[in-house]
CSV table of C-alpha atoms in Angstrom, one decimal:
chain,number,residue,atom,x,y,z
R,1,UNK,CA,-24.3,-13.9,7.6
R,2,UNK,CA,-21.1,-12.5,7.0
R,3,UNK,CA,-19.6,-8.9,7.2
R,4,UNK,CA,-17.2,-7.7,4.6
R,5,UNK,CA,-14.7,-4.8,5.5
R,6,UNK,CA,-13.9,-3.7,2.2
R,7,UNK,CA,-11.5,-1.0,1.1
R,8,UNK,CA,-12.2,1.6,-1.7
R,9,UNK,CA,-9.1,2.6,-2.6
R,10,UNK,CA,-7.9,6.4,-2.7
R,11,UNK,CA,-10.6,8.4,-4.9
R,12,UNK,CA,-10.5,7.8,-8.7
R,13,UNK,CA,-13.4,4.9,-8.5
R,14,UNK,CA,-11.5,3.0,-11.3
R,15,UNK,CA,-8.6,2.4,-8.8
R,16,UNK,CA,-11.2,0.0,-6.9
R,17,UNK,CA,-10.3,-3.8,-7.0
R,18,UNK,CA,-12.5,-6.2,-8.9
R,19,UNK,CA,-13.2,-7.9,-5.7
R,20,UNK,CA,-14.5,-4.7,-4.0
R,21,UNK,CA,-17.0,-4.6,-6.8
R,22,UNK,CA,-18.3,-8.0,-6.3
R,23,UNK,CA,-18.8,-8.0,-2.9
R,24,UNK,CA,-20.7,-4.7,-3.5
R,25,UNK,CA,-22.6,-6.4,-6.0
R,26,UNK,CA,-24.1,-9.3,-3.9
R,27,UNK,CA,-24.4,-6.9,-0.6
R,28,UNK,CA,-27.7,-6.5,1.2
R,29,UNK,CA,-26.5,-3.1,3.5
R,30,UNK,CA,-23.5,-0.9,3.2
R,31,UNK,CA,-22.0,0.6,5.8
R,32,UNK,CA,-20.1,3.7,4.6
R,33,UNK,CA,-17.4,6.1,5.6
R,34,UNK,CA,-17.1,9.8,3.8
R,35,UNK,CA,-15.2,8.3,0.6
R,36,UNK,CA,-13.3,10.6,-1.7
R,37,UNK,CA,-16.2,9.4,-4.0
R,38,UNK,CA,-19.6,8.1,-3.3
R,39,UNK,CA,-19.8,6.7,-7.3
R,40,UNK,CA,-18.8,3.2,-6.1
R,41,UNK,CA,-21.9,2.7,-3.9
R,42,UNK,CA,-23.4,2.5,-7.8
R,43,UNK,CA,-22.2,-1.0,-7.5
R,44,UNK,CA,-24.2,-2.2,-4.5
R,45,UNK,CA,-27.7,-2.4,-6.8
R,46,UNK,CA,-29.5,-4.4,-4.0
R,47,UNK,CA,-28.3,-2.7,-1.0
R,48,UNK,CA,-29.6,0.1,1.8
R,49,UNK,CA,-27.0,1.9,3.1
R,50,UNK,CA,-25.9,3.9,6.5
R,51,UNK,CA,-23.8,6.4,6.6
R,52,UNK,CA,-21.5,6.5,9.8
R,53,UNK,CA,-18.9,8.9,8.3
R,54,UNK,CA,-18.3,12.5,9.2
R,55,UNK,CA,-21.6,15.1,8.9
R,56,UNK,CA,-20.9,18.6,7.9
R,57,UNK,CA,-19.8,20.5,11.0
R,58,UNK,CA,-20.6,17.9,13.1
R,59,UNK,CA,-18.5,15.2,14.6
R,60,UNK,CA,-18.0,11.5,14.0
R,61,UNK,CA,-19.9,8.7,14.9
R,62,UNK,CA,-18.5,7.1,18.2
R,63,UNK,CA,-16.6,4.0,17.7
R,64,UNK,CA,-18.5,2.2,19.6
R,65,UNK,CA,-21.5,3.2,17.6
R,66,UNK,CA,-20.3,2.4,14.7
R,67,UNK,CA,-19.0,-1.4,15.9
R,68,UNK,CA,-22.7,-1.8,17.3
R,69,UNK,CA,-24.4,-0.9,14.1
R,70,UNK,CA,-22.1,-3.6,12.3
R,71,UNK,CA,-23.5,-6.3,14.9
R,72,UNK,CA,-27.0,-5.4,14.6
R,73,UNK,CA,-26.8,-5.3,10.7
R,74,UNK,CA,-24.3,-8.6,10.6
R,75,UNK,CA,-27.2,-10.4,12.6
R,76,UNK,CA,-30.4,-9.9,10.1
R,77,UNK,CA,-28.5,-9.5,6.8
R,78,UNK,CA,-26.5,-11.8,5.1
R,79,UNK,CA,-24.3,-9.6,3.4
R,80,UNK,CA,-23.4,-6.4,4.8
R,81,UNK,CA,-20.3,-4.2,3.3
R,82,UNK,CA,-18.3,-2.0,5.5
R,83,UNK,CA,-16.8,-0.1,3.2
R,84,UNK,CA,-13.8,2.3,4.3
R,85,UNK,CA,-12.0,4.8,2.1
R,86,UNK,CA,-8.1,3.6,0.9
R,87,UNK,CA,-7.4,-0.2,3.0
R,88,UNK,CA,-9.7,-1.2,5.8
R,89,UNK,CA,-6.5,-2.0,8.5
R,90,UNK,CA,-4.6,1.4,7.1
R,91,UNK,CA,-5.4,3.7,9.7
R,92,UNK,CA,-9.0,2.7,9.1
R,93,UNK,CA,-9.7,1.0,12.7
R,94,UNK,CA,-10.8,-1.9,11.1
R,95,UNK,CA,-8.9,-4.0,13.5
R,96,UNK,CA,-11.5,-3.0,16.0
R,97,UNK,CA,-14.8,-3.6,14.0
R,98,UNK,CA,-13.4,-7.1,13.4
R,99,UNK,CA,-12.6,-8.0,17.0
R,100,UNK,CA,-16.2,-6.5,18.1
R,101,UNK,CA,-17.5,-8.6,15.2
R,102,UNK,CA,-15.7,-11.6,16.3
R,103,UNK,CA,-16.6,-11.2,20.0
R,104,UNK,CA,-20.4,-11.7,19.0
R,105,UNK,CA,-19.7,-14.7,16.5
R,106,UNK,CA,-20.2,-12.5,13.7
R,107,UNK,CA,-17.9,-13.9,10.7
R,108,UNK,CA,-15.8,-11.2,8.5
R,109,UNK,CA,-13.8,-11.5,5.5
R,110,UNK,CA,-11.7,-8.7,4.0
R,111,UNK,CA,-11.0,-7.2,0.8
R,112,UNK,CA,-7.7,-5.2,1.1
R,113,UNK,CA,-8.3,-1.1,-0.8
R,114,UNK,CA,-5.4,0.8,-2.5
R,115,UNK,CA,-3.4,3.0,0.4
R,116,UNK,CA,-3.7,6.9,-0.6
R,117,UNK,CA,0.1,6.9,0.5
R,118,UNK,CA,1.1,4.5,-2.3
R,119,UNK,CA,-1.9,4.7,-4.9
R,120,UNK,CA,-1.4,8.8,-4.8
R,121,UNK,CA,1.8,8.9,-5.6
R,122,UNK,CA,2.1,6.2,-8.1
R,123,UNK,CA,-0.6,7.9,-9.8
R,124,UNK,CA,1.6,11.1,-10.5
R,125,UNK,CA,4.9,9.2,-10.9
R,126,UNK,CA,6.5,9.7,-8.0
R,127,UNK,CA,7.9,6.8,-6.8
R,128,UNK,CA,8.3,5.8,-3.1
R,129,UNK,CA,11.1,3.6,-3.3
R,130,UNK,CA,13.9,4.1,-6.1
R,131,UNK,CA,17.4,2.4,-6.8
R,132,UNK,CA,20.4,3.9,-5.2
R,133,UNK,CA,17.6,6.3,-3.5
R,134,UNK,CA,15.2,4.7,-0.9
R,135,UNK,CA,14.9,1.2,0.0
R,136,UNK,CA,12.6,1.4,3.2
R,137,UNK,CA,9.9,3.7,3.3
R,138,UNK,CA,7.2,4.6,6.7
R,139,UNK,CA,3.7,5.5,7.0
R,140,UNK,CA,2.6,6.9,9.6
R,141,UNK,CA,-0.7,9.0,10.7
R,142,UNK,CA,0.2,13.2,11.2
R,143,UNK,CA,-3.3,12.9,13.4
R,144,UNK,CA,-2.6,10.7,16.1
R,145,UNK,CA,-5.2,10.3,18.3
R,146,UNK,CA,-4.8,13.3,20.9
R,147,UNK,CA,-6.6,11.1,23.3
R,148,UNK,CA,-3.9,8.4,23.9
R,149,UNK,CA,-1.9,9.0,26.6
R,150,UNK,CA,0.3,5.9,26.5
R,151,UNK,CA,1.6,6.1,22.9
R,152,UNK,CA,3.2,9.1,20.6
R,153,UNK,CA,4.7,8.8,17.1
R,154,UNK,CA,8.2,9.5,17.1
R,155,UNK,CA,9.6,10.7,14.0
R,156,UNK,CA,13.0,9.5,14.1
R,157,UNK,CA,12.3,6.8,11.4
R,158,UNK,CA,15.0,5.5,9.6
R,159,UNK,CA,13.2,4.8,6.4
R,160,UNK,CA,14.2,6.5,3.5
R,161,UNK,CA,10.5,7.9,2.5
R,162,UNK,CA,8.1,8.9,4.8
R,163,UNK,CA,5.0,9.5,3.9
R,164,UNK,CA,2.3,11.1,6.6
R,165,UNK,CA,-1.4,10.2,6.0
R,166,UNK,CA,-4.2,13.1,7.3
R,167,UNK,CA,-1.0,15.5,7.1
R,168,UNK,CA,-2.3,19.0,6.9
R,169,UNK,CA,-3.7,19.5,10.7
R,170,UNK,CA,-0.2,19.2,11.9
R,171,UNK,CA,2.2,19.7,8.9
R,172,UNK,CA,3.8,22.4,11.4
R,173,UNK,CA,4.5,20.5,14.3
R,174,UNK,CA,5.8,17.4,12.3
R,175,UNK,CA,7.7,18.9,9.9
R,176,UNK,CA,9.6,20.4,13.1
R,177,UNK,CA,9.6,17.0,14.6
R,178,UNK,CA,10.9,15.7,11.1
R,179,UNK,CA,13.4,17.8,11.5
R,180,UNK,CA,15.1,17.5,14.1
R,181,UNK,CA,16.7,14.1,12.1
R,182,UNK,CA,16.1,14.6,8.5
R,183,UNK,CA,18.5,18.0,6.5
R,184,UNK,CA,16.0,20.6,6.9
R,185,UNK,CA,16.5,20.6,2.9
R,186,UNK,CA,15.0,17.3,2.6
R,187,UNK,CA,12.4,17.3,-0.3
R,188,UNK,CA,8.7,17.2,0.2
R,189,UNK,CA,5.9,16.8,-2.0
R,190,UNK,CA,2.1,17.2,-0.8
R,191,UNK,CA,-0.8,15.7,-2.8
R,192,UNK,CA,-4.0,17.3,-2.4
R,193,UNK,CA,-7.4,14.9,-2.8
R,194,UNK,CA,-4.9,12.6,-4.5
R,195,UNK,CA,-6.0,10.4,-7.8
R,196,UNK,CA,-9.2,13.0,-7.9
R,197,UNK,CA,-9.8,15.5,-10.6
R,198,UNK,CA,-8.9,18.6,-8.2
R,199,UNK,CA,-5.5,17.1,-6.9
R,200,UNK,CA,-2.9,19.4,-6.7
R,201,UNK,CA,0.4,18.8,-6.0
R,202,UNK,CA,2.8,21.1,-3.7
R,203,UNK,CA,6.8,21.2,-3.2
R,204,UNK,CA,8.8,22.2,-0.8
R,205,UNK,CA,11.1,20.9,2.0
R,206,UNK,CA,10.8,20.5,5.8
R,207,UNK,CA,11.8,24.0,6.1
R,208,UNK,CA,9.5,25.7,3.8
R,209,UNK,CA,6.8,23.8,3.1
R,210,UNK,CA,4.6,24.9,5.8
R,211,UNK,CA,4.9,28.2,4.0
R,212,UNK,CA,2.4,26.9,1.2
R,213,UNK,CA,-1.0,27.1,0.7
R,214,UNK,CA,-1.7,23.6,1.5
R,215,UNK,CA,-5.3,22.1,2.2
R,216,UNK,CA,-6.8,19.3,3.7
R,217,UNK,CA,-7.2,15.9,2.4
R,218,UNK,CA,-3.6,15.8,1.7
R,219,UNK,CA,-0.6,13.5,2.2
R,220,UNK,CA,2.9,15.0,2.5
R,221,UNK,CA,5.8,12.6,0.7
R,222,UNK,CA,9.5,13.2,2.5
R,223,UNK,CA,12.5,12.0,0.9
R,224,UNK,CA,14.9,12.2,-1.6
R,225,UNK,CA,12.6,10.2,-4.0
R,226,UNK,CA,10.6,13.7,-4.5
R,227,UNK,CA,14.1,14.5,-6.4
R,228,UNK,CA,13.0,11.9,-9.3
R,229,UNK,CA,9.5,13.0,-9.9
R,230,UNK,CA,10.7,16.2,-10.5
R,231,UNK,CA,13.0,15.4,-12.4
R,232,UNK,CA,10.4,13.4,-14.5
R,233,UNK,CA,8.7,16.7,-14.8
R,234,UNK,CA,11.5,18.8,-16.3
J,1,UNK,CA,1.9,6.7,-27.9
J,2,UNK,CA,2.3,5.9,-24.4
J,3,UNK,CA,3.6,3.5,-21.8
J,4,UNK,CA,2.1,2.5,-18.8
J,5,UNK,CA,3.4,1.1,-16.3
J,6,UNK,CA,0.8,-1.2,-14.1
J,7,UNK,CA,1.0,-2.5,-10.9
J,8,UNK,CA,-0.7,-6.2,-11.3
J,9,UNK,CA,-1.4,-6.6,-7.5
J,10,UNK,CA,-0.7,-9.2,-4.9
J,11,UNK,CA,-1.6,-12.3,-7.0
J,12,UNK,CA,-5.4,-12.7,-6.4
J,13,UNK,CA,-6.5,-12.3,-10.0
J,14,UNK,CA,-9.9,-10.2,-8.0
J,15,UNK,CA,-7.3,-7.8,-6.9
J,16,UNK,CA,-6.3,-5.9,-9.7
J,17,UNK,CA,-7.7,-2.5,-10.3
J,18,UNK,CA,-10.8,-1.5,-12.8
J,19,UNK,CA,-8.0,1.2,-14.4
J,20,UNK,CA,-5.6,-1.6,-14.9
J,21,UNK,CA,-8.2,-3.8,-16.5
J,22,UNK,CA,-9.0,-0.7,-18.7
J,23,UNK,CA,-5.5,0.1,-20.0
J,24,UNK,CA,-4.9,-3.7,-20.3
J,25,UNK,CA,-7.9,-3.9,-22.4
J,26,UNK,CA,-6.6,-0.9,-25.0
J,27,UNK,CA,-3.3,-2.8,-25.2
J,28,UNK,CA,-0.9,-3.1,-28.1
J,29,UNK,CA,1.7,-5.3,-26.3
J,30,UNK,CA,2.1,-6.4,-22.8
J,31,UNK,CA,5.6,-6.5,-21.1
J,32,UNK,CA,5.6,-8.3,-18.4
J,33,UNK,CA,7.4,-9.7,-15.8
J,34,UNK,CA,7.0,-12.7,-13.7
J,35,UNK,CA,3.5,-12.9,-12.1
J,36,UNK,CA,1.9,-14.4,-8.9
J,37,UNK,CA,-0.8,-15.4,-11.7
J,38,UNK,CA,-1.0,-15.1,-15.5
J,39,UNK,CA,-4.9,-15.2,-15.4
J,40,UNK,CA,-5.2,-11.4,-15.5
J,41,UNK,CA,-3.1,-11.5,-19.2
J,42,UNK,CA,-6.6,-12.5,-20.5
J,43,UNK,CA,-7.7,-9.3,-20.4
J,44,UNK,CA,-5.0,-7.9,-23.3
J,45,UNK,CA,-7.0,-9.3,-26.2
J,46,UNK,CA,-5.6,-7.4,-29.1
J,47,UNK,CA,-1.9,-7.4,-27.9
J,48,UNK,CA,1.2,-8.7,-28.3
J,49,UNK,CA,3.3,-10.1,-25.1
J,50,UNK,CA,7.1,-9.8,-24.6
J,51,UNK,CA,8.0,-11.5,-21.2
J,52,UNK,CA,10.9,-10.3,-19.1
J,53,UNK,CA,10.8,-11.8,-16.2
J,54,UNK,CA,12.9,-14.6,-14.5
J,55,UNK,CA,12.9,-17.8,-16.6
J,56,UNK,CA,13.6,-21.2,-14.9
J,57,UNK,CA,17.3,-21.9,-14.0
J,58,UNK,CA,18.2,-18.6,-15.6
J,59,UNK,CA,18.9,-14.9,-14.6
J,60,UNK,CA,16.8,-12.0,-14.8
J,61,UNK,CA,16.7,-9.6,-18.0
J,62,UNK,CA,19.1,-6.8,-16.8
J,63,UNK,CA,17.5,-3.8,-16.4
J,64,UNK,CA,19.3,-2.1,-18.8
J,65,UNK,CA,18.0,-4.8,-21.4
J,66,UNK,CA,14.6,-3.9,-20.2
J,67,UNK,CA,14.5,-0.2,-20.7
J,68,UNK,CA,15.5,-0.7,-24.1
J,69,UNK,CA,13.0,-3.3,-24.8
J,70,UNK,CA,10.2,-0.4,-23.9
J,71,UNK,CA,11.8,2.5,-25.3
J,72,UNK,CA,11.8,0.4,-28.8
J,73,UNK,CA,7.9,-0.8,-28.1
J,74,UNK,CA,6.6,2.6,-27.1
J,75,UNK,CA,8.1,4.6,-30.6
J,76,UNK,CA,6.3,1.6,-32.4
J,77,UNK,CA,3.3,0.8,-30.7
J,78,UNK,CA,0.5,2.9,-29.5
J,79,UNK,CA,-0.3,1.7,-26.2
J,80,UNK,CA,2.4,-0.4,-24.4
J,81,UNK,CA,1.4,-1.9,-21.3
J,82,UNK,CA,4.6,-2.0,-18.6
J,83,UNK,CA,3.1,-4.8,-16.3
J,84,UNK,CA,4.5,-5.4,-13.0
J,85,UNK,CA,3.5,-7.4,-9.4
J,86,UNK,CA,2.0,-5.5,-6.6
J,87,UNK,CA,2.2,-1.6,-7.4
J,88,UNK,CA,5.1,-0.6,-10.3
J,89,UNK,CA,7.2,1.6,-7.4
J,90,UNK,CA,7.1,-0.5,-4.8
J,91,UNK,CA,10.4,-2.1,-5.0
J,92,UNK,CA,9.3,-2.5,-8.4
J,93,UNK,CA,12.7,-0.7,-10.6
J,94,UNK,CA,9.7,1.5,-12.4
J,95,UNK,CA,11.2,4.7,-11.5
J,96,UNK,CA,14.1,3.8,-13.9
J,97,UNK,CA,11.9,3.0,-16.3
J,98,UNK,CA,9.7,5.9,-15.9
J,99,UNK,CA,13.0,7.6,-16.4
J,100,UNK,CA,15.1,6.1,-19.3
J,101,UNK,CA,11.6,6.0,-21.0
J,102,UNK,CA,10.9,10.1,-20.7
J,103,UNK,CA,14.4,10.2,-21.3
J,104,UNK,CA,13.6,9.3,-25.0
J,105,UNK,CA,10.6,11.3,-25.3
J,106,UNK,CA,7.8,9.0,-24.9
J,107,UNK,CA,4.8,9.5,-22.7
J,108,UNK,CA,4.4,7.9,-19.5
J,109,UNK,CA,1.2,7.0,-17.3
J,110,UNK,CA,0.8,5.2,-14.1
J,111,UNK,CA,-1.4,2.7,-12.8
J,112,UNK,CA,-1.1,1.8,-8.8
J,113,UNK,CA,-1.9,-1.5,-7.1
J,114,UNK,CA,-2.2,-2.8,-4.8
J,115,UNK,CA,1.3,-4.2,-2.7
J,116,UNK,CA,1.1,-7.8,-1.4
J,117,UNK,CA,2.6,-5.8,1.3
J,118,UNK,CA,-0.8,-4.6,2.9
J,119,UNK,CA,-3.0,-6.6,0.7
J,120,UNK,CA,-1.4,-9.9,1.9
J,121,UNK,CA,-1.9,-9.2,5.8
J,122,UNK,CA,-5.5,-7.5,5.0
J,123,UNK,CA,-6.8,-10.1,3.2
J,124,UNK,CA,-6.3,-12.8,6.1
J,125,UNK,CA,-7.8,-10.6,9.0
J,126,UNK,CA,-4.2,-8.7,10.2
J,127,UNK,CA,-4.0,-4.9,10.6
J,128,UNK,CA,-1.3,-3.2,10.1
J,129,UNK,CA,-1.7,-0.3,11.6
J,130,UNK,CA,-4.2,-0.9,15.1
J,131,UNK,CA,-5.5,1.7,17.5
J,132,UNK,CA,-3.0,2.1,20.5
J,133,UNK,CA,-0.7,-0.7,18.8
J,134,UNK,CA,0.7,0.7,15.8
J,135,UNK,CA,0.0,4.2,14.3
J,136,UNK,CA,3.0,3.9,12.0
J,137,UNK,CA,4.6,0.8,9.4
J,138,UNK,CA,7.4,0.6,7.1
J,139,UNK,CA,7.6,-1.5,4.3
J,140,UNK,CA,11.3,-2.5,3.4
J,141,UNK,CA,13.2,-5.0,1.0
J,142,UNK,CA,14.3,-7.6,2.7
J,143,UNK,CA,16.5,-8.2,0.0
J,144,UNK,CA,18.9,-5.1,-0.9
J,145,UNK,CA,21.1,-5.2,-4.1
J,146,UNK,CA,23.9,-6.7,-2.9
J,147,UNK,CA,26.1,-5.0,-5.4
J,148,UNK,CA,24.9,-1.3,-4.1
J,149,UNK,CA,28.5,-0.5,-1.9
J,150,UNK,CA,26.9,3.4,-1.2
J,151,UNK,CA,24.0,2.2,1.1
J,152,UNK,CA,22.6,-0.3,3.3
J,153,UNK,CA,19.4,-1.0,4.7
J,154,UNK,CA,19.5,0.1,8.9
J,155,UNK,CA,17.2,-2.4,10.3
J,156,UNK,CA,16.5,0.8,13.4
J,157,UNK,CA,12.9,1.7,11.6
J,158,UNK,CA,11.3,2.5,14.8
J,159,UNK,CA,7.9,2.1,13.2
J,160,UNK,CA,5.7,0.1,15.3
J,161,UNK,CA,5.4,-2.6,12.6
J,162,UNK,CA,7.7,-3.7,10.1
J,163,UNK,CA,7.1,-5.7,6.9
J,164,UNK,CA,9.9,-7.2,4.8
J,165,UNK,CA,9.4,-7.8,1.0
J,166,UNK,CA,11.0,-10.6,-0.4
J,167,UNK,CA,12.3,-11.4,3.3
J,168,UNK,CA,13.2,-15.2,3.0
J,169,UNK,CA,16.2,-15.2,1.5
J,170,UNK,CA,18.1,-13.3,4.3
J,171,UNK,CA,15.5,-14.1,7.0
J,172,UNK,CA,18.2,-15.3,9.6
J,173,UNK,CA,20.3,-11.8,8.7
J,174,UNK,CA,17.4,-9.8,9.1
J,175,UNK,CA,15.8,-11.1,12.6
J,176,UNK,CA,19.4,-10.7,13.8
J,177,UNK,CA,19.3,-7.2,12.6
J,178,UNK,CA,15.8,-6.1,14.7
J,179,UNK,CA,17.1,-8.0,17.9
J,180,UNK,CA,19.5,-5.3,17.8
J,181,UNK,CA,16.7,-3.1,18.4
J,182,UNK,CA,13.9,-4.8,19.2
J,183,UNK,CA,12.4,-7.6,21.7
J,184,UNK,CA,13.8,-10.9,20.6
J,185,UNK,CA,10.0,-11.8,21.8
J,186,UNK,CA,8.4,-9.4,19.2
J,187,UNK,CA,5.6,-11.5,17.5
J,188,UNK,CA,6.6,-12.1,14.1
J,189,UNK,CA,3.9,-13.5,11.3
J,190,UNK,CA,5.2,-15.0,7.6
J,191,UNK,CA,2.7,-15.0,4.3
J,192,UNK,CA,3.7,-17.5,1.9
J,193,UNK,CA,1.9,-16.7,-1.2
J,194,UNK,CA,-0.1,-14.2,-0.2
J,195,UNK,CA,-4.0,-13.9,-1.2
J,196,UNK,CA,-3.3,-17.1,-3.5
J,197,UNK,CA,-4.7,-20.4,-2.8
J,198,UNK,CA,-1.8,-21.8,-2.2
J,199,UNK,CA,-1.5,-19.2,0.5
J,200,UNK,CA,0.6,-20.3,3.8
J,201,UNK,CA,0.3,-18.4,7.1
J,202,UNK,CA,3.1,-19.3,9.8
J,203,UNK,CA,3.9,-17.1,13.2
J,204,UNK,CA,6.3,-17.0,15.7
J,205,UNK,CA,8.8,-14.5,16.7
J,206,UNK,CA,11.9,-12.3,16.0
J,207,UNK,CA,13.6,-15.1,17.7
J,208,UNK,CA,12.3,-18.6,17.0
J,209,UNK,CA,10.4,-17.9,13.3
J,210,UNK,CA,14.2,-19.1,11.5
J,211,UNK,CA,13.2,-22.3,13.1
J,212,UNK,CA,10.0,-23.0,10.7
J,213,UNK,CA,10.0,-24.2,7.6
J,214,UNK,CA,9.3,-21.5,5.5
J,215,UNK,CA,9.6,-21.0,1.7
J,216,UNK,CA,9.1,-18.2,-0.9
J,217,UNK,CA,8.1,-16.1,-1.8
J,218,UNK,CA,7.1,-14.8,1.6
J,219,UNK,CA,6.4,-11.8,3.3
J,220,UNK,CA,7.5,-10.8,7.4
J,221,UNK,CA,5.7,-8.5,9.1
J,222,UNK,CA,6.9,-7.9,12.6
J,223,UNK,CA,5.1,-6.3,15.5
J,224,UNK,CA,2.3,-6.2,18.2
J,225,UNK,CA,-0.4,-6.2,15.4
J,226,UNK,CA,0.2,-9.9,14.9
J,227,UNK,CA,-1.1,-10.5,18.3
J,228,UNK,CA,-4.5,-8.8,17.2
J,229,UNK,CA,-4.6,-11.4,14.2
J,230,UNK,CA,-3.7,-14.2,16.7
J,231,UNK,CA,-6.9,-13.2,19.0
J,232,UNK,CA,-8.9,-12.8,15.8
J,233,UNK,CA,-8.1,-16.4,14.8
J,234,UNK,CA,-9.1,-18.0,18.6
């Protein structure tokens, strides 16, 4: 009895690990997210599945849902998959389904997933750290969870990239907040549905990207490294 | 004729990529640098291998060397393989390659994996990002060309959680550095040989982890989320 939390990297089902696929393969129940692409559940030949991800026009499963499904199925299978788009622990709140896990004796292993913020733009050659350029580069979420009080993102990081995860819903407001210590010049490049056969890729800078037809999924790249893919594209 | 360059992945021979697998597999020759495990080479059966990587005792290829190693391999072979550890951008130089290699003309693809950055920490049970804990990390060298005068590596990343590549060398300079700006108490967690099975895990904190014996190569990450893996582990 053991509950896997496995990532499925960014979209493109080849840019799933090896070890993704055979824990899907030996997996009795799958526990699902809304992936970029449902063709790697093809793996899990012997499995049910529940899908705890997003309905259309409806909202999200409650965490706490969600972690009590994982006991209930980590108790009468003996290999359940939770399988979360990009890396489990990347904004994915696997760090809670593990401790709930934990707490009821439950054991978990992990099989790490390919980041959207790195696979995406390594996919179109645009590299997130470069020579001379950036040595240091942040991700951070442009959702944060409106309901936390305690904590905000501050955007005075000193990395040389940033690159915002879920960055469409507030590209305004952080963009602004961006720039307020980055050159309002500052290169951006957005990836739509990134590694997937309708990306599209959008450039701008802080100033006047906002000014784009930009749609959600999408991750917004900031930073002078935006410079080098384009000039890989001339 | 094409290049590709390939990010290998942490070490973990399960943690490469299906696409990587799949270009490896179409292979006329292989360059390739220094590996956290040669296993995956197998899959290159029909190619050639040039190795560029550190040799015992001895200095790296220059770069320079390097780019003129693939320019001459892509106008001869049909599919070169570029095959680096972790993802190709990721402190990885493949940005100049991408570049001195379109430079000449020749066709360039790109294959992500997956950093020992986050695949390290999520393969042993430690988020990196964690709800109300960290909504934001960067991932920095912890070991900056030292013959770069232009620009230096601020250690001020106010990111929640911080994780240094290649960070034993100049471990002692760079704690110093974040007790400039952070909590000399900030929990601190080193991966030795990350998702390999000779795989160390030691913990401490910004102030004390100099003190341990720790060898690489290693990766830091620094912040509250190491106290989530610490209660995980209990």
């Amino acid at each position: 009895m053991v509950v896997y939390l496995v990532g499925a990297g960014p979209g493109d089902p080849e840019l799933i690990t090896l070890k993704a696929i055979n824990v899907l393969k030996k997996a009795d129940m799958v526990i699902y997210d809304r992936l970029a692409n449902d063709e790697i559940l093809k793996y899990a030949k012997d499995a049910e599945f529940i899908y705890v991800g997003k309905k259309a026009g409806s909202h999200y499963k409650r965490q706490d849902e969600i972690n009590q499904i994982l006991i209930e199925e980590g108790r009468k299978k003996d290999v359940v998959v939770r399988l979360k788009g990009g890396d489990p622990f990347v904004f994915g709140r696997g760090g809670e389904e593990m401790l709930a896990l934990l707490e009821e004796g439950i054991d978990v292993e992990f099989v790490p997933g390919l980041t959207s913020a790195i696979g995406a733009p390594t996919s179109v050659g645009l590299p997130v750290t470069h020579r001379g350029i950036a040595t240091s580069f942040t991700i951070v979420t442009g959702h944060e969870d409106p309901t936390k009080a305690k904590k905000q993102v501050k955007w005075n990081f000193n990395a040389d990239t940033i690159i915002i995860l879920m960055g469409v819903g507030r590209l305004e407001e952080n963009m602004r907040e961006l720039m307020k210590y980055k050159d309002p010049k500052t290169p951006v490049c957005v990836i739509e549905n990134g590694t997937m056969p309708d990306q599209r890729i959008i450039t701008g800078t802080l100033e006047n990207i906002t000014e784009k037809d930009i749609r959600p999924p999408a991750l917004v790249i900031v930073g002078h490294v935006v410079d080098i893919f384009k000039k890989a594209k001339l």
